[in-house]
Structure formats: C-alpha cells, structure tokens
Amino acid sequence: TRPKRFDPLPDAEVTAFDRSRKVAILVGVAQYPTYSGIGRLLYPVDDVDKLGAELKRVGYTVIPLTNGEATRESIKNALSNVKRVLEG
C-alpha cells in the first residue's frame, strides 16, 4: 500500500466542516482572445457543469461562470458575495 500523504482531520473538525456553509465559484472559459496565445479549449464549460453537479450533490452552493459570464468583474463580484455570505 501507498503511504498516506496527509493526516486525517479529527472527527470534530470533519463534523464542523460538514455542517458549515460551502460555496464554490467555478470558472470555465473555452475561447480566449487571439492575442492571448491560448488556443480554444474543448471542455471547460462541460467541466464546470459536471463538477458543479457533483459539488451540489454534496451540499455546496455553486456559482458557475462560463465563457462571457467569466469576466474579471463578475469573478470579483462573486468572490465579494461569497465573502459576505460566509462572514455573515
């Protein structure tokens, strides 16, 4: 068997995490500007959809931002909103 790469969390911490509010901001952009040097990516939106579904299944609130929705401003707004929700 392979050695463990991390120490398991104590039960109290696992319970606290399970009960805490969990939010994920998922960003997937398929097409970047030509000048960026990044070619078209094939599956980022599909990845966001699949990961988002799995995270929702385990209790996360998911904020998906894909393609044109994934602007610098919308990502900053999503982070600010998550911060307010979690702090408050």
mmCIF file with all atom_site columns, C-alpha atoms in Angstrom:
data_model
loop_
_atom_site.group_PDB
_atom_site.id
_atom_site.type_symbol
_atom_site.label_atom_id
_atom_site.label_alt_id
_atom_site.label_comp_id
_atom_site.label_asym_id
_atom_site.label_entity_id
_atom_site.label_seq_id
_atom_site.pdbx_PDB_ins_code
_atom_site.Cartn_x
_atom_site.Cartn_y
_atom_site.Cartn_z
_atom_site.occupancy
_atom_site.B_iso_or_equiv
_atom_site.pdbx_formal_charge
_atom_site.auth_seq_id
_atom_site.auth_comp_id
_atom_site.auth_asym_id
_atom_site.auth_atom_id
_atom_site.pdbx_PDB_model_num
ATOM 1  C CA . THR A 1 1  ? 0.000   0.000  0.000   1.00 0.00 ? 1  THR A CA 1
ATOM 2  C CA . ARG A 1 2  ? 0.995   3.594  -0.535  1.00 0.00 ? 2  ARG A CA 1
ATOM 3  C CA . PRO A 1 3  ? 1.803   5.808  2.438   1.00 0.00 ? 3  PRO A CA 1
ATOM 4  C CA . LYS A 1 4  ? -0.763  8.447  3.362   1.00 0.00 ? 4  LYS A CA 1
ATOM 5  C CA . ARG A 1 5  ? 0.032   11.900 2.037   1.00 0.00 ? 5  ARG A CA 1
ATOM 6  C CA . PHE A 1 6  ? -1.921  13.733 4.725   1.00 0.00 ? 6  PHE A CA 1
ATOM 7  C CA . ASP A 1 7  ? -3.111  13.290 8.262   1.00 0.00 ? 7  ASP A CA 1
ATOM 8  C CA . PRO A 1 8  ? -6.840  12.729 8.642   1.00 0.00 ? 8  PRO A CA 1
ATOM 9  C CA . LEU A 1 9  ? -8.754  15.532 10.329  1.00 0.00 ? 9  LEU A CA 1
ATOM 10 C CA . PRO A 1 10 ? -10.065 14.962 13.835  1.00 0.00 ? 10 PRO A CA 1
ATOM 11 C CA . ASP A 1 11 ? -13.754 13.975 13.924  1.00 0.00 ? 11 ASP A CA 1
ATOM 12 C CA . ALA A 1 12 ? -14.761 17.333 15.437  1.00 0.00 ? 12 ALA A CA 1
ATOM 13 C CA . GLU A 1 13 ? -13.236 19.211 12.512  1.00 0.00 ? 13 GLU A CA 1
ATOM 14 C CA . VAL A 1 14 ? -14.889 16.919 9.979   1.00 0.00 ? 14 VAL A CA 1
ATOM 15 C CA . THR A 1 15 ? -18.256 17.433 11.686  1.00 0.00 ? 15 THR A CA 1
ATOM 16 C CA . ALA A 1 16 ? -17.764 21.218 11.737  1.00 0.00 ? 16 ALA A CA 1
ATOM 17 C CA . PHE A 1 17 ? -16.884 21.189 8.034   1.00 0.00 ? 17 PHE A CA 1
ATOM 18 C CA . ASP A 1 18 ? -19.884 19.012 7.183   1.00 0.00 ? 18 ASP A CA 1
ATOM 19 C CA . ARG A 1 19 ? -22.182 21.456 8.961   1.00 0.00 ? 19 ARG A CA 1
ATOM 20 C CA . SER A 1 20 ? -20.582 24.604 7.557   1.00 0.00 ? 20 SER A CA 1
ATOM 21 C CA . ARG A 1 21 ? -21.823 26.502 4.566   1.00 0.00 ? 21 ARG A CA 1
ATOM 22 C CA . LYS A 1 22 ? -19.826 25.624 1.471   1.00 0.00 ? 22 LYS A CA 1
ATOM 23 C CA . VAL A 1 23 ? -19.659 27.708 -1.692  1.00 0.00 ? 23 VAL A CA 1
ATOM 24 C CA . ALA A 1 24 ? -17.754 27.054 -4.919  1.00 0.00 ? 24 ALA A CA 1
ATOM 25 C CA . ILE A 1 25 ? -17.126 29.525 -7.712  1.00 0.00 ? 25 ILE A CA 1
ATOM 26 C CA . LEU A 1 26 ? -16.415 27.559 -10.874 1.00 0.00 ? 26 LEU A CA 1
ATOM 27 C CA . VAL A 1 27 ? -14.918 29.329 -13.891 1.00 0.00 ? 27 VAL A CA 1
ATOM 28 C CA . GLY A 1 28 ? -14.720 27.785 -17.350 1.00 0.00 ? 28 GLY A CA 1
ATOM 29 C CA . VAL A 1 29 ? -13.631 29.698 -20.433 1.00 0.00 ? 29 VAL A CA 1
ATOM 30 C CA . ALA A 1 30 ? -13.352 27.955 -23.799 1.00 0.00 ? 30 ALA A CA 1
ATOM 31 C CA . GLN A 1 31 ? -12.347 30.822 -26.068 1.00 0.00 ? 31 GLN A CA 1
ATOM 32 C CA . TYR A 1 32 ? -9.662  33.359 -25.231 1.00 0.00 ? 32 TYR A CA 1
ATOM 33 C CA . PRO A 1 33 ? -8.726  36.390 -27.334 1.00 0.00 ? 33 PRO A CA 1
ATOM 34 C CA . THR A 1 34 ? -6.391  35.556 -30.215 1.00 0.00 ? 34 THR A CA 1
ATOM 35 C CA . TYR A 1 35 ? -3.645  37.794 -28.811 1.00 0.00 ? 35 TYR A CA 1
ATOM 36 C CA . SER A 1 36 ? -3.558  35.778 -25.559 1.00 0.00 ? 36 SER A CA 1
ATOM 37 C CA . GLY A 1 37 ? -1.773  32.901 -27.250 1.00 0.00 ? 37 GLY A CA 1
ATOM 38 C CA . ILE A 1 38 ? -4.190  30.444 -25.646 1.00 0.00 ? 38 ILE A CA 1
ATOM 39 C CA . GLY A 1 39 ? -5.997  28.256 -28.150 1.00 0.00 ? 39 GLY A CA 1
ATOM 40 C CA . ARG A 1 40 ? -9.610  27.182 -27.896 1.00 0.00 ? 40 ARG A CA 1
ATOM 41 C CA . LEU A 1 41 ? -10.179 24.777 -25.014 1.00 0.00 ? 41 LEU A CA 1
ATOM 42 C CA . LEU A 1 42 ? -12.560 21.900 -25.630 1.00 0.00 ? 42 LEU A CA 1
ATOM 43 C CA . TYR A 1 43 ? -14.306 21.095 -22.359 1.00 0.00 ? 43 TYR A CA 1
ATOM 44 C CA . PRO A 1 44 ? -14.200 23.865 -19.732 1.00 0.00 ? 44 PRO A CA 1
ATOM 45 C CA . VAL A 1 45 ? -17.953 24.519 -19.735 1.00 0.00 ? 45 VAL A CA 1
ATOM 46 C CA . ASP A 1 46 ? -18.670 20.786 -19.546 1.00 0.00 ? 46 ASP A CA 1
ATOM 47 C CA . ASP A 1 47 ? -16.152 20.519 -16.690 1.00 0.00 ? 47 ASP A CA 1
ATOM 48 C CA . VAL A 1 48 ? -17.906 23.332 -14.813 1.00 0.00 ? 48 VAL A CA 1
ATOM 49 C CA . ASP A 1 49 ? -21.285 21.635 -15.337 1.00 0.00 ? 49 ASP A CA 1
ATOM 50 C CA . LYS A 1 50 ? -20.090 18.210 -14.164 1.00 0.00 ? 50 LYS A CA 1
ATOM 51 C CA . LEU A 1 51 ? -18.066 19.449 -11.210 1.00 0.00 ? 51 LEU A CA 1
ATOM 52 C CA . GLY A 1 52 ? -20.895 21.798 -10.233 1.00 0.00 ? 52 GLY A CA 1
ATOM 53 C CA . ALA A 1 53 ? -23.405 18.930 -10.227 1.00 0.00 ? 53 ALA A CA 1
ATOM 54 C CA . GLU A 1 54 ? -21.131 16.834 -8.002  1.00 0.00 ? 54 GLU A CA 1
ATOM 55 C CA . LEU A 1 55 ? -20.468 19.696 -5.599  1.00 0.00 ? 55 LEU A CA 1
ATOM 56 C CA . LYS A 1 56 ? -24.205 20.449 -5.345  1.00 0.00 ? 56 LYS A CA 1
ATOM 57 C CA . ARG A 1 57 ? -24.789 16.772 -4.598  1.00 0.00 ? 57 ARG A CA 1
ATOM 58 C CA . VAL A 1 58 ? -22.515 17.026 -1.553  1.00 0.00 ? 58 VAL A CA 1
ATOM 59 C CA . GLY A 1 59 ? -24.035 20.256 -0.261  1.00 0.00 ? 59 GLY A CA 1
ATOM 60 C CA . TYR A 1 60 ? -22.203 23.114 -1.929  1.00 0.00 ? 60 TYR A CA 1
ATOM 61 C CA . THR A 1 61 ? -23.787 26.247 -3.304  1.00 0.00 ? 61 THR A CA 1
ATOM 62 C CA . VAL A 1 62 ? -22.292 26.545 -6.774  1.00 0.00 ? 62 VAL A CA 1
ATOM 63 C CA . ILE A 1 63 ? -21.743 29.759 -8.704  1.00 0.00 ? 63 ILE A CA 1
ATOM 64 C CA . PRO A 1 64 ? -20.837 28.852 -12.294 1.00 0.00 ? 64 PRO A CA 1
ATOM 65 C CA . LEU A 1 65 ? -19.220 31.479 -14.515 1.00 0.00 ? 65 LEU A CA 1
ATOM 66 C CA . THR A 1 66 ? -18.605 30.325 -18.063 1.00 0.00 ? 66 THR A CA 1
ATOM 67 C CA . ASN A 1 67 ? -17.322 31.960 -21.217 1.00 0.00 ? 67 ASN A CA 1
ATOM 68 C CA . GLY A 1 68 ? -18.718 35.518 -21.488 1.00 0.00 ? 68 GLY A CA 1
ATOM 69 C CA . GLU A 1 69 ? -20.002 35.418 -17.892 1.00 0.00 ? 69 GLU A CA 1
ATOM 70 C CA . ALA A 1 70 ? -16.465 34.855 -16.596 1.00 0.00 ? 70 ALA A CA 1
ATOM 71 C CA . THR A 1 71 ? -15.243 38.437 -16.707 1.00 0.00 ? 71 THR A CA 1
ATOM 72 C CA . ARG A 1 72 ? -12.773 39.873 -14.225 1.00 0.00 ? 72 ARG A CA 1
ATOM 73 C CA . GLU A 1 73 ? -15.586 41.993 -12.764 1.00 0.00 ? 73 GLU A CA 1
ATOM 74 C CA . SER A 1 74 ? -18.039 39.095 -12.389 1.00 0.00 ? 74 SER A CA 1
ATOM 75 C CA . ILE A 1 75 ? -15.393 36.940 -10.706 1.00 0.00 ? 75 ILE A CA 1
ATOM 76 C CA . LYS A 1 76 ? -14.529 39.763 -8.289  1.00 0.00 ? 76 LYS A CA 1
ATOM 77 C CA . ASN A 1 77 ? -18.241 40.274 -7.552  1.00 0.00 ? 77 ASN A CA 1
ATOM 78 C CA . ALA A 1 78 ? -18.748 36.567 -6.953  1.00 0.00 ? 78 ALA A CA 1
ATOM 79 C CA . LEU A 1 79 ? -15.813 36.492 -4.526  1.00 0.00 ? 79 LEU A CA 1
ATOM 80 C CA . SER A 1 80 ? -17.156 39.529 -2.658  1.00 0.00 ? 80 SER A CA 1
ATOM 81 C CA . ASN A 1 81 ? -20.620 37.993 -2.435  1.00 0.00 ? 81 ASN A CA 1
ATOM 82 C CA . VAL A 1 82 ? -19.257 34.702 -1.151  1.00 0.00 ? 82 VAL A CA 1
ATOM 83 C CA . LYS A 1 83 ? -17.194 36.523 1.456   1.00 0.00 ? 83 LYS A CA 1
ATOM 84 C CA . ARG A 1 84 ? -20.289 38.410 2.689   1.00 0.00 ? 84 ARG A CA 1
ATOM 85 C CA . VAL A 1 85 ? -22.364 35.212 2.817   1.00 0.00 ? 85 VAL A CA 1
ATOM 86 C CA . LEU A 1 86 ? -19.739 33.238 4.697   1.00 0.00 ? 86 LEU A CA 1
ATOM 87 C CA . GLU A 1 87 ? -18.962 36.030 7.162   1.00 0.00 ? 87 GLU A CA 1
ATOM 88 C CA . GLY A 1 88 ? -22.446 36.694 7.770   1.00 0.00 ? 88 GLY A CA 1
#
